[in-house]
mmCIF file of C-alpha atoms in Angstrom:
data_model
loop_
_atom_site.group_PDB
_atom_site.id
_atom_site.type_symbol
_atom_site.label_atom_id
_atom_site.label_comp_id
_atom_site.label_asym_id
_atom_site.label_seq_id
_atom_site.Cartn_x
_atom_site.Cartn_y
_atom_site.Cartn_z
ATOM 1 C CA MET G 1 119.951 152.215 138.992
ATOM 2 C CA GLU G 2 122.176 154.390 136.934
ATOM 3 C CA ILE G 3 121.742 156.014 132.904
ATOM 4 C CA ARG G 4 125.128 155.499 132.773
ATOM 5 C CA VAL G 5 125.646 151.903 134.115
ATOM 6 C CA LEU G 6 122.970 150.896 131.965
ATOM 7 C CA ARG G 7 124.099 152.681 128.299
ATOM 8 C CA TYR G 8 127.923 150.371 130.015
ATOM 9 C CA PHE G 9 124.969 147.214 130.648
ATOM 10 C CA LEU G 10 123.869 147.753 126.576
ATOM 11 C CA GLU G 11 127.186 147.866 124.868
ATOM 12 C CA VAL G 12 128.468 145.018 126.713
ATOM 13 C CA ALA G 13 124.980 142.931 126.017
ATOM 14 C CA ARG G 14 125.717 144.137 122.055
ATOM 15 C CA GLU G 15 129.753 143.357 122.203
ATOM 16 C CA GLU G 16 129.328 139.945 124.317
ATOM 17 C CA ASN G 17 133.370 141.502 125.437
ATOM 18 C CA ILE G 18 133.846 143.209 128.762
ATOM 19 C CA THR G 19 137.657 143.574 126.382
ATOM 20 C CA LYS G 20 135.731 145.384 124.070
ATOM 21 C CA SER G 21 133.364 147.341 125.244
ATOM 22 C CA ALA G 22 135.940 149.135 127.852
ATOM 23 C CA ALA G 23 137.960 150.048 125.156
ATOM 24 C CA TYR G 24 134.515 151.813 123.744
ATOM 25 C CA LEU G 25 133.526 153.057 126.755
ATOM 26 C CA HIS G 26 137.100 154.491 127.292
ATOM 27 C CA VAL G 27 136.513 153.279 130.588
ATOM 28 C CA SER G 28 138.907 150.296 132.493
ATOM 29 C CA GLN G 29 138.023 147.014 132.189
ATOM 30 C CA PRO G 30 138.357 146.127 136.068
ATOM 31 C CA THR G 31 135.925 149.266 136.467
ATOM 32 C CA LEU G 32 133.720 148.168 133.551
ATOM 33 C CA SER G 33 133.689 144.269 135.276
ATOM 34 C CA ARG G 34 132.528 146.341 138.967
ATOM 35 C CA GLN G 35 129.613 148.062 137.596
ATOM 36 C CA LEU G 36 128.124 144.803 136.018
ATOM 37 C CA LYS G 37 128.811 143.024 139.170
ATOM 38 C CA GLU G 38 127.132 146.384 141.316
ATOM 39 C CA LEU G 39 124.020 146.185 138.600
ATOM 40 C CA GLU G 40 123.777 142.561 139.168
ATOM 41 C CA GLU G 41 123.661 142.793 142.561
ATOM 42 C CA GLU G 42 121.415 146.528 142.554
ATOM 43 C CA LEU G 43 118.523 143.425 140.948
ATOM 44 C CA GLY G 44 119.425 140.718 142.558
ATOM 45 C CA LYS G 45 119.228 138.780 139.482
ATOM 46 C CA LYS G 46 122.252 137.241 137.084
ATOM 47 C CA LEU G 47 122.168 138.965 134.375
ATOM 48 C CA PHE G 48 125.344 137.585 132.289
ATOM 49 C CA VAL G 49 126.855 133.924 131.811
ATOM 50 C CA ARG G 50 130.781 134.174 131.857
ATOM 51 C CA SER G 51 133.167 132.389 129.696
ATOM 52 C CA ASN G 52 136.918 133.079 129.567
ATOM 53 C CA TYR G 53 136.131 135.120 125.875
ATOM 54 C CA SER G 54 132.786 136.271 125.887
ATOM 55 C CA VAL G 55 129.600 137.028 128.065
ATOM 56 C CA LYS G 56 125.926 135.831 127.097
ATOM 57 C CA LEU G 57 122.512 137.310 128.747
ATOM 58 C CA THR G 58 120.644 135.273 131.127
ATOM 59 C CA GLU G 59 116.776 135.441 130.999
ATOM 60 C CA GLU G 60 117.049 137.901 133.168
ATOM 61 C CA GLY G 61 119.749 140.327 131.264
ATOM 62 C CA MET G 62 117.406 139.746 127.866
ATOM 63 C CA LEU G 63 114.233 141.181 130.258
ATOM 64 C CA LEU G 64 116.963 144.275 131.439
ATOM 65 C CA ARG G 65 118.252 144.937 127.569
ATOM 66 C CA LYS G 66 114.572 145.491 126.637
ATOM 67 C CA ARG G 67 113.325 147.901 129.501
ATOM 68 C CA ALA G 68 117.096 149.328 128.930
ATOM 69 C CA GLU G 69 116.873 149.973 125.714
ATOM 70 C CA ASP G 70 113.063 151.898 126.569
ATOM 71 C CA ILE G 71 114.868 153.966 129.052
ATOM 72 C CA LEU G 72 117.571 155.109 126.997
ATOM 73 C CA ALA G 73 115.973 155.854 124.407
ATOM 74 C CA MET G 74 113.712 157.822 126.798
ATOM 75 C CA VAL G 75 116.157 159.765 128.333
ATOM 76 C CA ASP G 76 117.940 160.582 125.055
ATOM 77 C CA LYS G 77 114.329 161.696 124.133
ATOM 78 C CA THR G 78 114.072 163.858 126.978
ATOM 79 C CA THR G 79 117.617 165.503 125.915
ATOM 80 C CA GLU G 80 116.983 166.475 121.899
ATOM 81 C CA GLU G 81 113.905 168.320 123.178
ATOM 82 C CA PHE G 82 115.409 170.740 126.384
ATOM 83 C CA LYS G 83 117.933 170.906 123.450
ATOM 84 C CA ALA G 84 115.247 172.410 120.874
ATOM 85 C CA LEU G 85 113.581 174.411 123.447
ATOM 86 C CA ASP G 86 116.005 176.960 122.605
ATOM 87 C CA GLU G 87 116.696 176.243 118.568
ATOM 88 C CA ILE G 88 113.234 176.210 116.569
ATOM 89 C CA ASN G 89 115.099 175.458 113.566
ATOM 90 C CA SER G 90 116.438 172.246 114.501
ATOM 91 C CA GLY G 91 115.537 169.124 116.667
ATOM 92 C CA ASP G 92 114.320 165.887 116.722
ATOM 93 C CA ILE G 93 110.801 163.763 115.834
ATOM 94 C CA HIS G 94 110.392 160.683 115.988
ATOM 95 C CA ILE G 95 107.829 159.065 113.404
ATOM 96 C CA GLY G 96 105.793 155.835 113.998
ATOM 97 C CA CYS G 97 104.960 154.145 110.299
ATOM 98 C CA ALA G 98 103.010 151.262 109.047
ATOM 99 C CA GLU G 99 103.366 149.935 105.498
ATOM 100 C CA SER G 100 101.507 152.020 103.270
ATOM 101 C CA GLU G 101 101.829 153.849 99.371
ATOM 102 C CA GLY G 102 99.958 156.586 101.699
ATOM 103 C CA MET G 103 103.353 157.009 103.921
ATOM 104 C CA GLN G 104 103.642 160.070 100.312
ATOM 105 C CA PHE G 105 101.137 162.292 102.110
ATOM 106 C CA PHE G 106 102.862 162.741 105.793
ATOM 107 C CA LEU G 107 106.350 162.816 103.890
ATOM 108 C CA ARG G 108 105.018 165.877 101.604
ATOM 109 C CA ALA G 109 104.777 167.656 104.823
ATOM 110 C CA ALA G 110 107.533 166.719 106.376
ATOM 111 C CA LYS G 111 109.649 167.910 103.303
ATOM 112 C CA LYS G 112 108.418 171.420 103.388
ATOM 113 C CA LEU G 113 108.910 171.864 107.568
ATOM 114 C CA GLN G 114 112.650 170.863 106.027
ATOM 115 C CA LYS G 115 113.142 173.823 103.714
ATOM 116 C CA LYS G 116 111.530 176.207 106.213
ATOM 117 C CA TYR G 117 113.848 174.287 108.825
ATOM 118 C CA PRO G 118 116.882 172.568 107.504
ATOM 119 C CA GLY G 119 118.208 171.726 110.780
ATOM 120 C CA ILE G 120 114.924 169.211 111.613
ATOM 121 C CA ARG G 121 116.103 165.651 111.876
ATOM 122 C CA TYR G 122 113.445 162.748 111.177
ATOM 123 C CA HIS G 123 113.185 158.790 112.788
ATOM 124 C CA PHE G 124 111.337 156.959 111.379
ATOM 125 C CA TYR G 125 110.115 153.398 113.305
ATOM 126 C CA SER G 126 108.620 151.194 110.666
ATOM 127 C CA SER G 127 107.019 147.382 112.121
ATOM 128 C CA GLY G 128 103.366 146.222 112.755
ATOM 129 C CA THR G 129 100.897 148.633 113.938
ATOM 130 C CA ASP G 130 100.758 147.202 117.289
ATOM 131 C CA ALA G 131 104.580 147.888 118.063
ATOM 132 C CA VAL G 132 104.478 151.333 116.571
ATOM 133 C CA ASN G 133 101.482 151.741 119.321
ATOM 134 C CA GLU G 134 103.410 150.608 122.300
ATOM 135 C CA ARG G 135 106.151 153.480 122.223
ATOM 136 C CA LEU G 136 103.833 155.709 120.639
ATOM 137 C CA GLU G 137 102.160 155.219 124.214
ATOM 138 C CA ARG G 138 105.637 155.247 126.021
ATOM 139 C CA GLY G 139 106.430 158.481 124.900
ATOM 140 C CA ILE G 140 109.334 157.284 122.413
ATOM 141 C CA LEU G 141 107.656 158.493 119.785
ATOM 142 C CA ASP G 142 106.257 161.787 118.568
ATOM 143 C CA PHE G 143 103.817 160.724 115.957
ATOM 144 C CA ALA G 144 101.872 157.201 114.439
ATOM 145 C CA VAL G 145 100.688 156.874 110.678
ATOM 146 C CA ILE G 146 98.499 154.271 110.969
ATOM 147 C CA VAL G 147 96.400 151.927 108.853
ATOM 148 C CA GLN G 148 93.706 151.287 110.588
ATOM 149 C CA HIS G 149 90.648 152.641 112.397
ATOM 150 C CA VAL G 150 91.404 154.259 115.463
ATOM 151 C CA ASP G 151 91.137 153.930 118.770
ATOM 152 C CA LEU G 152 89.172 157.621 120.448
ATOM 153 C CA SER G 153 89.587 156.616 123.743
ATOM 154 C CA LYS G 154 93.778 157.295 123.722
ATOM 155 C CA TYR G 155 94.769 159.249 120.761
ATOM 156 C CA ASN G 156 94.156 162.464 118.614
ATOM 157 C CA TYR G 157 94.280 161.816 115.071
ATOM 158 C CA LEU G 158 94.179 163.661 111.699
ATOM 159 C CA ARG G 159 92.795 161.775 108.625
ATOM 160 C CA LEU G 160 95.249 160.901 105.667
ATOM 161 C CA PRO G 161 93.474 161.516 101.826
ATOM 162 C CA SER G 162 94.624 157.662 101.314
ATOM 163 C CA ASP G 163 93.501 154.334 101.636
ATOM 164 C CA ASP G 164 95.106 151.296 101.181
ATOM 165 C CA THR G 165 93.457 147.985 99.022
ATOM 166 C CA TRP G 166 93.634 144.640 100.494
ATOM 167 C CA GLY G 167 94.223 141.482 97.926
ATOM 168 C CA LEU G 168 96.252 138.890 97.998
ATOM 169 C CA LEU G 169 99.887 139.223 96.439
ATOM 170 C CA MET G 170 101.150 135.773 94.951
ATOM 171 C CA ARG G 171 103.824 134.325 91.711
ATOM 172 C CA LYS G 172 102.596 134.651 88.285
ATOM 173 C CA ASP G 173 102.428 131.132 87.993
ATOM 174 C CA SER G 174 99.587 130.283 90.649
ATOM 175 C CA PRO G 175 96.452 129.122 89.199
ATOM 176 C CA LEU G 176 94.574 132.437 92.016
ATOM 177 C CA ALA G 177 96.739 135.251 88.848
ATOM 178 C CA GLU G 178 94.296 133.960 85.766
ATOM 179 C CA LYS G 179 91.251 135.369 88.214
ATOM 180 C CA PRO G 180 91.199 139.560 87.772
ATOM 181 C CA GLU G 181 89.423 139.537 91.516
ATOM 182 C CA LEU G 182 89.934 137.160 94.114
ATOM 183 C CA LYS G 183 86.482 135.472 96.644
ATOM 184 C CA LEU G 184 86.454 133.833 99.638
ATOM 185 C CA ASP G 185 86.062 130.847 98.733
ATOM 186 C CA ASP G 186 89.071 131.207 96.185
ATOM 187 C CA LEU G 187 90.893 131.740 99.742
ATOM 188 C CA LEU G 188 90.049 128.507 101.847
ATOM 189 C CA ASN G 189 91.951 126.027 100.843
ATOM 190 C CA ILE G 190 95.241 127.342 100.081
ATOM 191 C CA PRO G 191 98.255 128.413 102.319
ATOM 192 C CA LEU G 192 98.056 132.040 103.421
ATOM 193 C CA ILE G 193 100.922 133.924 104.801
ATOM 194 C CA CYS G 194 98.972 136.751 107.305
ATOM 195 C CA SER G 195 99.789 139.894 108.942
ATOM 196 C CA ARG G 196 99.057 139.308 112.859
ATOM 197 C CA GLN G 197 97.480 142.723 113.000
ATOM 198 C CA SER G 198 95.194 142.304 110.158
ATOM 199 C CA MET G 199 93.650 138.666 111.470
ATOM 200 C CA GLU G 200 92.400 140.671 114.666
ATOM 201 C CA GLU G 201 90.629 143.336 112.405
ATOM 202 C CA GLU G 202 90.079 144.373 108.880
ATOM 203 C CA LEU G 203 90.565 140.743 108.155
ATOM 204 C CA LEU G 204 88.210 139.569 111.122
ATOM 205 C CA LYS G 205 85.209 141.383 109.392
ATOM 206 C CA TRP G 206 85.878 140.827 105.504
ATOM 207 C CA PHE G 207 86.379 136.705 106.956
ATOM 208 C CA GLY G 208 83.108 136.568 109.465
ATOM 209 C CA ASP G 209 82.845 132.979 110.726
ATOM 210 C CA ASP G 210 85.317 132.038 107.637
ATOM 211 C CA LEU G 211 88.032 132.619 109.235
ATOM 212 C CA GLY G 212 88.569 129.381 111.089
ATOM 213 C CA ARG G 213 88.740 127.588 107.999
ATOM 214 C CA LEU G 214 91.355 128.976 106.714
ATOM 215 C CA HIS G 215 94.765 127.699 105.847
ATOM 216 C CA ILE G 216 96.991 129.869 107.737
ATOM 217 C CA ALA G 217 100.872 128.858 107.027
ATOM 218 C CA ALA G 218 102.336 132.106 108.040
ATOM 219 C CA THR G 219 102.315 135.458 109.352
ATOM 220 C CA TYR G 220 104.209 138.206 108.946
ATOM 221 C CA ASP G 221 104.857 141.901 109.781
ATOM 222 C CA LEU G 222 106.492 143.518 107.232
ATOM 223 C CA LEU G 223 105.322 142.926 103.994
ATOM 224 C CA PHE G 224 108.988 142.757 102.117
ATOM 225 C CA ASN G 225 109.513 139.782 104.321
ATOM 226 C CA ALA G 226 106.540 138.496 102.965
ATOM 227 C CA SER G 227 106.742 138.520 99.295
ATOM 228 C CA ILE G 228 109.942 136.491 100.211
ATOM 229 C CA MET G 229 108.027 133.975 101.371
ATOM 230 C CA VAL G 230 105.646 133.844 98.605
ATOM 231 C CA ARG G 231 108.396 133.907 95.860
ATOM 232 C CA GLU G 232 110.195 130.524 97.754
ATOM 233 C CA GLY G 233 106.308 128.738 97.608
ATOM 234 C CA LEU G 234 105.877 128.720 101.222
ATOM 235 C CA GLY G 235 102.198 130.707 100.607
ATOM 236 C CA VAL G 236 100.501 133.408 98.832
ATOM 237 C CA ALA G 237 100.127 136.533 101.305
ATOM 238 C CA LEU G 238 97.510 139.045 101.967
ATOM 239 C CA GLY G 239 98.191 142.188 102.322
ATOM 240 C CA PHE G 240 98.049 145.935 101.024
ATOM 241 C CA ASP G 241 98.471 146.810 97.005
ATOM 242 C CA LYS G 242 101.601 149.123 96.005
ATOM 243 C CA LEU G 243 103.761 147.825 98.227
ATOM 244 C CA ILE G 244 105.495 145.068 95.949
ATOM 245 C CA TYR G 245 106.823 145.448 92.637
ATOM 246 C CA THR G 246 104.531 143.109 90.252
ATOM 247 C CA GLY G 247 105.713 144.986 87.196
ATOM 248 C CA ARG G 248 106.325 143.020 84.106
ATOM 249 C CA ASP G 249 109.793 142.158 84.834
ATOM 250 C CA SER G 250 108.537 140.561 88.127
ATOM 251 C CA ASP G 251 108.005 137.003 89.235
ATOM 252 C CA LEU G 252 104.743 138.617 91.486
ATOM 253 C CA CYS G 253 101.385 139.791 91.038
ATOM 254 C CA PHE G 254 99.136 140.867 93.147
ATOM 255 C CA ARG G 255 94.704 140.499 93.500
ATOM 256 C CA PRO G 256 92.439 142.851 95.048
ATOM 257 C CA LEU G 257 89.839 141.204 97.081
ATOM 258 C CA SER G 258 85.566 141.345 96.548
ATOM 259 C CA PRO G 259 83.586 142.469 97.895
ATOM 260 C CA GLY G 260 87.001 144.964 97.450
ATOM 261 C CA LEU G 261 88.158 145.394 101.588
ATOM 262 C CA SER G 262 89.861 148.967 102.108
ATOM 263 C CA SER G 263 91.662 150.542 105.253
ATOM 264 C CA PRO G 264 91.817 154.285 105.962
ATOM 265 C CA MET G 265 95.400 156.282 106.807
ATOM 266 C CA TYR G 266 95.562 158.147 109.915
ATOM 267 C CA VAL G 267 98.450 160.187 111.783
ATOM 268 C CA ILE G 268 97.880 160.004 115.711
ATOM 269 C CA TRP G 269 99.321 160.857 118.673
ATOM 270 C CA ARG G 270 98.413 160.567 122.588
ATOM 271 C CA LYS G 271 96.117 162.692 123.991
ATOM 272 C CA TYR G 272 96.942 165.744 126.230
ATOM 273 C CA GLN G 273 100.569 165.228 125.035
ATOM 274 C CA MET G 274 103.461 167.862 125.089
ATOM 275 C CA PHE G 275 105.681 167.735 121.976
ATOM 276 C CA SER G 276 108.469 169.893 121.192
ATOM 277 C CA PRO G 277 108.640 173.012 119.834
ATOM 278 C CA VAL G 278 109.541 170.862 116.895
ATOM 279 C CA ALA G 279 107.142 168.302 116.482
ATOM 280 C CA ALA G 280 104.758 171.169 116.965
ATOM 281 C CA LEU G 281 105.424 172.709 113.827
ATOM 282 C CA LEU G 282 105.624 169.477 112.401
ATOM 283 C CA LEU G 283 101.641 169.342 113.147
ATOM 284 C CA GLU G 284 100.729 172.363 112.208
ATOM 285 C CA GLU G 285 102.336 171.574 108.519
ATOM 286 C CA LEU G 286 100.573 168.450 108.921
ATOM 287 C CA LYS G 287 96.866 170.309 108.825
ATOM 288 C CA ASN G 288 97.737 173.512 106.877
ATOM 289 C CA THR G 289 98.599 171.282 103.705
ATOM 290 C CA ASP G 290 96.546 170.878 100.917
ATOM 291 C CA PHE G 291 97.014 166.953 100.028
#
């Protein structure tokens, strides 16, 4: 399986049109069609369903698309790292990050390093913790900034001076908005919108045996989407404070849990990881920054 052919495959998967893809790739349409046919023969699976005007991915094609995106991300990252070996003043650093106001501490170190080396480029990947950790494991990311306890068997880490407070994001016209803080009994009979990751860790500990009594109306990865669900009346969202605007002119408000629950923030990287020169510089900057 050639890297070039995987790039062809992804372009056709995105465009869903052989003619447009061939023009973009600067190859002839018959050449592109032949390359895709040979890829299907190599894998022994049909990757596209073809019609007169478009092509659609089969289930096998969708699987290859995910794998091809990962493979090419690693190839491109490796190429970037080798280009940067002789240019310490530039290079690319790939960072996965959770939603948290505490990202400001990481960014202070990143900004200091970029002032010294203006050619450095940061690429941030925001998603749920599971997705971020998966990309870190595959070597697509250099670092991840997470808001949970660290698996010390897998990662090295730096503790950032930030703890995120858990609570409930709700409409200001909700009856619960009248309370300064929310106890377990307040949450048992209302539709909740919860982070998938948190239900396996932090909130599992907080709710304990009462977790099964909750009415989970929806789950989310990023709180911004959950805030729209809250506005539209789907439920109230369990999440971190200070991520969604709840000022005077907002229709939303936040109330903390009682007893209080907070999550620590860490920068993590794989054990025995070989850093590119610029990624190693960022790690040193993080270690030396007085937060």
